[in-house]
Amino acid sequence: MGRPEQHMTFNTGPHRCVGLNLARLEMKVFYQEWLKRVPPFRLDPQAPPRFSGGFALAITSLPLVWA
């Protein structure tokens, strides 16, 4: 947008999101509690995960085997 400096909004620099640390803590607690409640699982060795790149790395496929 015509700015000479390069930064990632809501991550670093002058526009860092003030709720970033709270959001990280909420996600940590969510995963801890969710993993306590779901049946045991592992990655499917016959179907590896798929990712897409770009500005942010994203998992597009995560096949699981439920034990």
PDB file of N, CA and C in Angstrom:
ATOM      1  N   MET A   1       0.811  -1.191   0.000  1.00  0.00           N
ATOM      2  CA  MET A   1       0.000   0.000   0.000  1.00  0.00           C
ATOM      3  C   MET A   1       0.857   1.258   0.000  1.00  0.00           C
ATOM      4  N   GLY A   2       2.043   1.169  -0.549  1.00  0.00           N
ATOM      5  CA  GLY A   2       2.897   2.331  -0.645  1.00  0.00           C
ATOM      6  C   GLY A   2       3.764   2.572   0.581  1.00  0.00           C
ATOM      7  N   ARG A   3       3.768   1.661   1.537  1.00  0.00           N
ATOM      8  CA  ARG A   3       4.611   1.826   2.715  1.00  0.00           C
ATOM      9  C   ARG A   3       5.999   1.274   2.426  1.00  0.00           C
ATOM     10  N   PRO A   4       7.047   1.982   2.818  1.00  0.00           N
ATOM     11  CA  PRO A   4       8.397   1.477   2.567  1.00  0.00           C
ATOM     12  C   PRO A   4       8.761   0.297   3.468  1.00  0.00           C
ATOM     13  N   GLU A   5       8.221   0.250   4.707  1.00  0.00           N
ATOM     14  CA  GLU A   5       8.529  -0.858   5.611  1.00  0.00           C
ATOM     15  C   GLU A   5       7.581  -2.025   5.355  1.00  0.00           C
ATOM     16  N   GLN A   6       8.085  -3.218   5.539  1.00  0.00           N
ATOM     17  CA  GLN A   6       7.267  -4.413   5.355  1.00  0.00           C
ATOM     18  C   GLN A   6       6.993  -5.011   6.726  1.00  0.00           C
ATOM     19  N   HIS A   7       5.768  -5.275   7.049  1.00  0.00           N
ATOM     20  CA  HIS A   7       5.419  -5.930   8.302  1.00  0.00           C
ATOM     21  C   HIS A   7       4.136  -6.724   8.097  1.00  0.00           C
ATOM     22  N   MET A   8       3.864  -7.594   9.053  1.00  0.00           N
ATOM     23  CA  MET A   8       2.657  -8.398   8.986  1.00  0.00           C
ATOM     24  C   MET A   8       1.658  -7.847  10.004  1.00  0.00           C
ATOM     25  N   THR A   9       0.540  -7.362   9.550  1.00  0.00           N
ATOM     26  CA  THR A   9      -0.471  -6.796  10.426  1.00  0.00           C
ATOM     27  C   THR A   9      -0.978  -7.841  11.404  1.00  0.00           C
ATOM     28  N   PHE A  10      -1.218  -7.452  12.624  1.00  0.00           N
ATOM     29  CA  PHE A  10      -1.706  -8.291  13.723  1.00  0.00           C
ATOM     30  C   PHE A  10      -0.666  -9.298  14.202  1.00  0.00           C
ATOM     31  N   ASN A  11       0.564  -9.191  13.776  1.00  0.00           N
ATOM     32  CA  ASN A  11       1.588 -10.128  14.217  1.00  0.00           C
ATOM     33  C   ASN A  11       2.785  -9.398  14.805  1.00  0.00           C
ATOM     34  N   THR A  12       3.363  -8.500  14.056  1.00  0.00           N
ATOM     35  CA  THR A  12       4.533  -7.760  14.525  1.00  0.00           C
ATOM     36  C   THR A  12       4.430  -6.319  14.060  1.00  0.00           C
ATOM     37  N   GLY A  13       5.336  -5.516  14.531  1.00  0.00           N
ATOM     38  CA  GLY A  13       5.379  -4.132  14.077  1.00  0.00           C
ATOM     39  C   GLY A  13       4.398  -3.242  14.815  1.00  0.00           C
ATOM     40  N   PRO A  14       4.160  -2.062  14.293  1.00  0.00           N
ATOM     41  CA  PRO A  14       3.334  -1.071  14.997  1.00  0.00           C
ATOM     42  C   PRO A  14       1.855  -1.444  15.083  1.00  0.00           C
ATOM     43  N   HIS A  15       1.400  -2.396  14.304  1.00  0.00           N
ATOM     44  CA  HIS A  15      -0.012  -2.767  14.305  1.00  0.00           C
ATOM     45  C   HIS A  15      -0.257  -4.121  14.967  1.00  0.00           C
ATOM     46  N   ARG A  16       0.635  -4.506  15.876  1.00  0.00           N
ATOM     47  CA  ARG A  16       0.490  -5.789  16.551  1.00  0.00           C
ATOM     48  C   ARG A  16      -0.846  -5.841  17.295  1.00  0.00           C
ATOM     49  N   CYS A  17      -1.545  -6.938  17.148  1.00  0.00           N
ATOM     50  CA  CYS A  17      -2.865  -7.113  17.762  1.00  0.00           C
ATOM     51  C   CYS A  17      -2.726  -7.202  19.283  1.00  0.00           C
ATOM     52  N   VAL A  18      -3.467  -6.392  20.026  1.00  0.00           N
ATOM     53  CA  VAL A  18      -3.365  -6.403  21.482  1.00  0.00           C
ATOM     54  C   VAL A  18      -3.967  -7.675  22.080  1.00  0.00           C
ATOM     55  N   GLY A  19      -4.820  -8.375  21.351  1.00  0.00           N
ATOM     56  CA  GLY A  19      -5.437  -9.606  21.851  1.00  0.00           C
ATOM     57  C   GLY A  19      -4.690 -10.864  21.458  1.00  0.00           C
ATOM     58  N   LEU A  20      -3.511 -10.717  20.859  1.00  0.00           N
ATOM     59  CA  LEU A  20      -2.770 -11.864  20.351  1.00  0.00           C
ATOM     60  C   LEU A  20      -2.462 -12.889  21.438  1.00  0.00           C
ATOM     61  N   ASN A  21      -1.968 -12.450  22.588  1.00  0.00           N
ATOM     62  CA  ASN A  21      -1.604 -13.398  23.647  1.00  0.00           C
ATOM     63  C   ASN A  21      -2.832 -14.084  24.236  1.00  0.00           C
ATOM     64  N   LEU A  22      -3.935 -13.374  24.367  1.00  0.00           N
ATOM     65  CA  LEU A  22      -5.173 -13.996  24.854  1.00  0.00           C
ATOM     66  C   LEU A  22      -5.663 -15.051  23.864  1.00  0.00           C
ATOM     67  N   ALA A  23      -5.619 -14.740  22.574  1.00  0.00           N
ATOM     68  CA  ALA A  23      -6.048 -15.698  21.555  1.00  0.00           C
ATOM     69  C   ALA A  23      -5.189 -16.962  21.590  1.00  0.00           C
ATOM     70  N   ARG A  24      -3.885 -16.809  21.757  1.00  0.00           N
ATOM     71  CA  ARG A  24      -2.999 -17.974  21.847  1.00  0.00           C
ATOM     72  C   ARG A  24      -3.330 -18.825  23.069  1.00  0.00           C
ATOM     73  N   LEU A  25      -3.569 -18.179  24.205  1.00  0.00           N
ATOM     74  CA  LEU A  25      -3.918 -18.910  25.420  1.00  0.00           C
ATOM     75  C   LEU A  25      -5.247 -19.643  25.252  1.00  0.00           C
ATOM     76  N   GLU A  26      -6.236 -18.991  24.641  1.00  0.00           N
ATOM     77  CA  GLU A  26      -7.525 -19.633  24.412  1.00  0.00           C
ATOM     78  C   GLU A  26      -7.377 -20.860  23.525  1.00  0.00           C
ATOM     79  N   MET A  27      -6.564 -20.785  22.484  1.00  0.00           N
ATOM     80  CA  MET A  27      -6.358 -21.944  21.611  1.00  0.00           C
ATOM     81  C   MET A  27      -5.641 -23.068  22.346  1.00  0.00           C
ATOM     82  N   LYS A  28      -4.674 -22.727  23.179  1.00  0.00           N
ATOM     83  CA  LYS A  28      -3.956 -23.751  23.951  1.00  0.00           C
ATOM     84  C   LYS A  28      -4.920 -24.497  24.870  1.00  0.00           C
ATOM     85  N   VAL A  29      -5.752 -23.758  25.600  1.00  0.00           N
ATOM     86  CA  VAL A  29      -6.717 -24.377  26.509  1.00  0.00           C
ATOM     87  C   VAL A  29      -7.727 -25.216  25.718  1.00  0.00           C
ATOM     88  N   PHE A  30      -8.196 -24.693  24.585  1.00  0.00           N
ATOM     89  CA  PHE A  30      -9.140 -25.450  23.752  1.00  0.00           C
ATOM     90  C   PHE A  30      -8.560 -26.805  23.357  1.00  0.00           C
ATOM     91  N   TYR A  31      -7.350 -26.817  22.827  1.00  0.00           N
ATOM     92  CA  TYR A  31      -6.755 -28.083  22.378  1.00  0.00           C
ATOM     93  C   TYR A  31      -6.491 -29.025  23.544  1.00  0.00           C
ATOM     94  N   GLN A  32      -6.053 -28.505  24.679  1.00  0.00           N
ATOM     95  CA  GLN A  32      -5.837 -29.376  25.839  1.00  0.00           C
ATOM     96  C   GLN A  32      -7.136 -30.053  26.262  1.00  0.00           C
ATOM     97  N   GLU A  33      -8.206 -29.302  26.339  1.00  0.00           N
ATOM     98  CA  GLU A  33      -9.494 -29.863  26.763  1.00  0.00           C
ATOM     99  C   GLU A  33     -10.094 -30.781  25.697  1.00  0.00           C
ATOM    100  N   TRP A  34      -9.969 -30.410  24.434  1.00  0.00           N
ATOM    101  CA  TRP A  34     -10.515 -31.230  23.347  1.00  0.00           C
ATOM    102  C   TRP A  34      -9.806 -32.574  23.281  1.00  0.00           C
ATOM    103  N   LEU A  35      -8.470 -32.560  23.423  1.00  0.00           N
ATOM    104  CA  LEU A  35      -7.714 -33.809  23.337  1.00  0.00           C
ATOM    105  C   LEU A  35      -8.016 -34.742  24.505  1.00  0.00           C
ATOM    106  N   LYS A  36      -8.459 -34.218  25.635  1.00  0.00           N
ATOM    107  CA  LYS A  36      -8.869 -35.068  26.755  1.00  0.00           C
ATOM    108  C   LYS A  36     -10.155 -35.826  26.444  1.00  0.00           C
ATOM    109  N   ARG A  37     -10.972 -35.293  25.538  1.00  0.00           N
ATOM    110  CA  ARG A  37     -12.318 -35.816  25.317  1.00  0.00           C
ATOM    111  C   ARG A  37     -12.488 -36.677  24.059  1.00  0.00           C
ATOM    112  N   VAL A  38     -11.587 -36.586  23.097  1.00  0.00           N
ATOM    113  CA  VAL A  38     -11.729 -37.357  21.866  1.00  0.00           C
ATOM    114  C   VAL A  38     -11.045 -38.714  22.026  1.00  0.00           C
ATOM    115  N   PRO A  39     -11.508 -39.720  21.290  1.00  0.00           N
ATOM    116  CA  PRO A  39     -10.843 -41.028  21.347  1.00  0.00           C
ATOM    117  C   PRO A  39      -9.396 -40.922  20.847  1.00  0.00           C
ATOM    118  N   PRO A  40      -8.569 -41.880  21.226  1.00  0.00           N
ATOM    119  CA  PRO A  40      -7.182 -41.873  20.744  1.00  0.00           C
ATOM    120  C   PRO A  40      -7.134 -41.918  19.210  1.00  0.00           C
ATOM    121  N   PHE A  41      -6.168 -41.227  18.637  1.00  0.00           N
ATOM    122  CA  PHE A  41      -6.014 -41.194  17.187  1.00  0.00           C
ATOM    123  C   PHE A  41      -4.543 -41.049  16.836  1.00  0.00           C
ATOM    124  N   ARG A  42      -4.251 -41.294  15.567  1.00  0.00           N
ATOM    125  CA  ARG A  42      -2.899 -41.094  15.033  1.00  0.00           C
ATOM    126  C   ARG A  42      -3.033 -40.686  13.576  1.00  0.00           C
ATOM    127  N   LEU A  43      -1.961 -40.191  13.013  1.00  0.00           N
ATOM    128  CA  LEU A  43      -1.968 -39.852  11.593  1.00  0.00           C
ATOM    129  C   LEU A  43      -2.074 -41.121  10.770  1.00  0.00           C
ATOM    130  N   ASP A  44      -2.787 -41.069   9.675  1.00  0.00           N
ATOM    131  CA  ASP A  44      -2.929 -42.207   8.767  1.00  0.00           C
ATOM    132  C   ASP A  44      -1.631 -42.367   7.986  1.00  0.00           C
ATOM    133  N   PRO A  45      -0.905 -43.495   8.176  1.00  0.00           N
ATOM    134  CA  PRO A  45       0.367 -43.663   7.468  1.00  0.00           C
ATOM    135  C   PRO A  45       0.199 -43.829   5.952  1.00  0.00           C
ATOM    136  N   GLN A  46      -1.011 -44.196   5.502  1.00  0.00           N
ATOM    137  CA  GLN A  46      -1.254 -44.390   4.072  1.00  0.00           C
ATOM    138  C   GLN A  46      -1.623 -43.097   3.349  1.00  0.00           C
ATOM    139  N   ALA A  47      -1.947 -42.054   4.090  1.00  0.00           N
ATOM    140  CA  ALA A  47      -2.379 -40.792   3.485  1.00  0.00           C
ATOM    141  C   ALA A  47      -1.734 -39.632   4.249  1.00  0.00           C
ATOM    142  N   PRO A  48      -0.600 -39.147   3.783  1.00  0.00           N
ATOM    143  CA  PRO A  48       0.084 -38.065   4.502  1.00  0.00           C
ATOM    144  C   PRO A  48      -0.718 -36.765   4.459  1.00  0.00           C
ATOM    145  N   PRO A  49      -0.503 -35.900   5.447  1.00  0.00           N
ATOM    146  CA  PRO A  49      -1.187 -34.601   5.451  1.00  0.00           C
ATOM    147  C   PRO A  49      -0.805 -33.784   4.222  1.00  0.00           C
ATOM    148  N   ARG A  50      -1.713 -32.897   3.805  1.00  0.00           N
ATOM    149  CA  ARG A  50      -1.431 -31.993   2.688  1.00  0.00           C
ATOM    150  C   ARG A  50      -1.510 -30.559   3.187  1.00  0.00           C
ATOM    151  N   PHE A  51      -0.648 -29.725   2.644  1.00  0.00           N
ATOM    152  CA  PHE A  51      -0.551 -28.336   3.058  1.00  0.00           C
ATOM    153  C   PHE A  51      -0.651 -27.420   1.843  1.00  0.00           C
ATOM    154  N   SER A  52      -1.068 -26.189   2.091  1.00  0.00           N
ATOM    155  CA  SER A  52      -0.983 -25.166   1.056  1.00  0.00           C
ATOM    156  C   SER A  52      -0.186 -24.005   1.637  1.00  0.00           C
ATOM    157  N   GLY A  53       0.625 -23.400   0.807  1.00  0.00           N
ATOM    158  CA  GLY A  53       1.480 -22.317   1.260  1.00  0.00           C
ATOM    159  C   GLY A  53       0.908 -20.966   0.895  1.00  0.00           C
ATOM    160  N   GLY A  54       1.746 -19.984   0.961  1.00  0.00           N
ATOM    161  CA  GLY A  54       1.326 -18.625   0.672  1.00  0.00           C
ATOM    162  C   GLY A  54       1.653 -17.742   1.850  1.00  0.00           C
ATOM    163  N   PHE A  55       0.803 -16.776   2.127  1.00  0.00           N
ATOM    164  CA  PHE A  55       1.040 -15.865   3.249  1.00  0.00           C
ATOM    165  C   PHE A  55       1.033 -16.612   4.574  1.00  0.00           C
ATOM    166  N   ALA A  56       0.161 -17.613   4.691  1.00  0.00           N
ATOM    167  CA  ALA A  56       0.088 -18.425   5.907  1.00  0.00           C
ATOM    168  C   ALA A  56       0.003 -19.894   5.508  1.00  0.00           C
ATOM    169  N   LEU A  57       0.713 -20.737   6.226  1.00  0.00           N
ATOM    170  CA  LEU A  57       0.671 -22.169   5.970  1.00  0.00           C
ATOM    171  C   LEU A  57      -0.666 -22.721   6.464  1.00  0.00           C
ATOM    172  N   ALA A  58      -1.308 -23.552   5.667  1.00  0.00           N
ATOM    173  CA  ALA A  58      -2.602 -24.122   6.034  1.00  0.00           C
ATOM    174  C   ALA A  58      -2.596 -25.625   5.760  1.00  0.00           C
ATOM    175  N   ILE A  59      -3.217 -26.387   6.635  1.00  0.00           N
ATOM    176  CA  ILE A  59      -3.386 -27.825   6.430  1.00  0.00           C
ATOM    177  C   ILE A  59      -4.685 -28.005   5.646  1.00  0.00           C
ATOM    178  N   THR A  60      -4.602 -28.614   4.475  1.00  0.00           N
ATOM    179  CA  THR A  60      -5.794 -28.825   3.656  1.00  0.00           C
ATOM    180  C   THR A  60      -6.370 -30.229   3.826  1.00  0.00           C
ATOM    181  N   SER A  61      -5.557 -31.150   4.317  1.00  0.00           N
ATOM    182  CA  SER A  61      -6.018 -32.514   4.540  1.00  0.00           C
ATOM    183  C   SER A  61      -5.191 -33.120   5.679  1.00  0.00           C
ATOM    184  N   LEU A  62      -5.880 -33.711   6.666  1.00  0.00           N
ATOM    185  CA  LEU A  62      -5.206 -34.331   7.801  1.00  0.00           C
ATOM    186  C   LEU A  62      -5.912 -35.657   8.121  1.00  0.00           C
ATOM    187  N   PRO A  63      -5.655 -36.699   7.320  1.00  0.00           N
ATOM    188  CA  PRO A  63      -6.330 -37.980   7.548  1.00  0.00           C
ATOM    189  C   PRO A  63      -5.867 -38.611   8.873  1.00  0.00           C
ATOM    190  N   LEU A  64      -6.833 -39.062   9.662  1.00  0.00           N
ATOM    191  CA  LEU A  64      -6.564 -39.673  10.955  1.00  0.00           C
ATOM    192  C   LEU A  64      -7.088 -41.094  10.983  1.00  0.00           C
ATOM    193  N   VAL A  65      -6.474 -41.892  11.829  1.00  0.00           N
ATOM    194  CA  VAL A  65      -6.943 -43.244  12.105  1.00  0.00           C
ATOM    195  C   VAL A  65      -7.336 -43.255  13.575  1.00  0.00           C
ATOM    196  N   TRP A  66      -8.602 -43.573  13.848  1.00  0.00           N
ATOM    197  CA  TRP A  66      -9.081 -43.614  15.217  1.00  0.00           C
ATOM    198  C   TRP A  66      -8.820 -44.978  15.818  1.00  0.00           C
ATOM    199  N   ALA A  67      -8.231 -45.000  16.984  1.00  0.00           N
ATOM    200  CA  ALA A  67      -7.872 -46.271  17.628  1.00  0.00           C
ATOM    201  C   ALA A  67      -9.031 -46.815  18.442  1.00  0.00           C
TER     202      ALA A  67
END
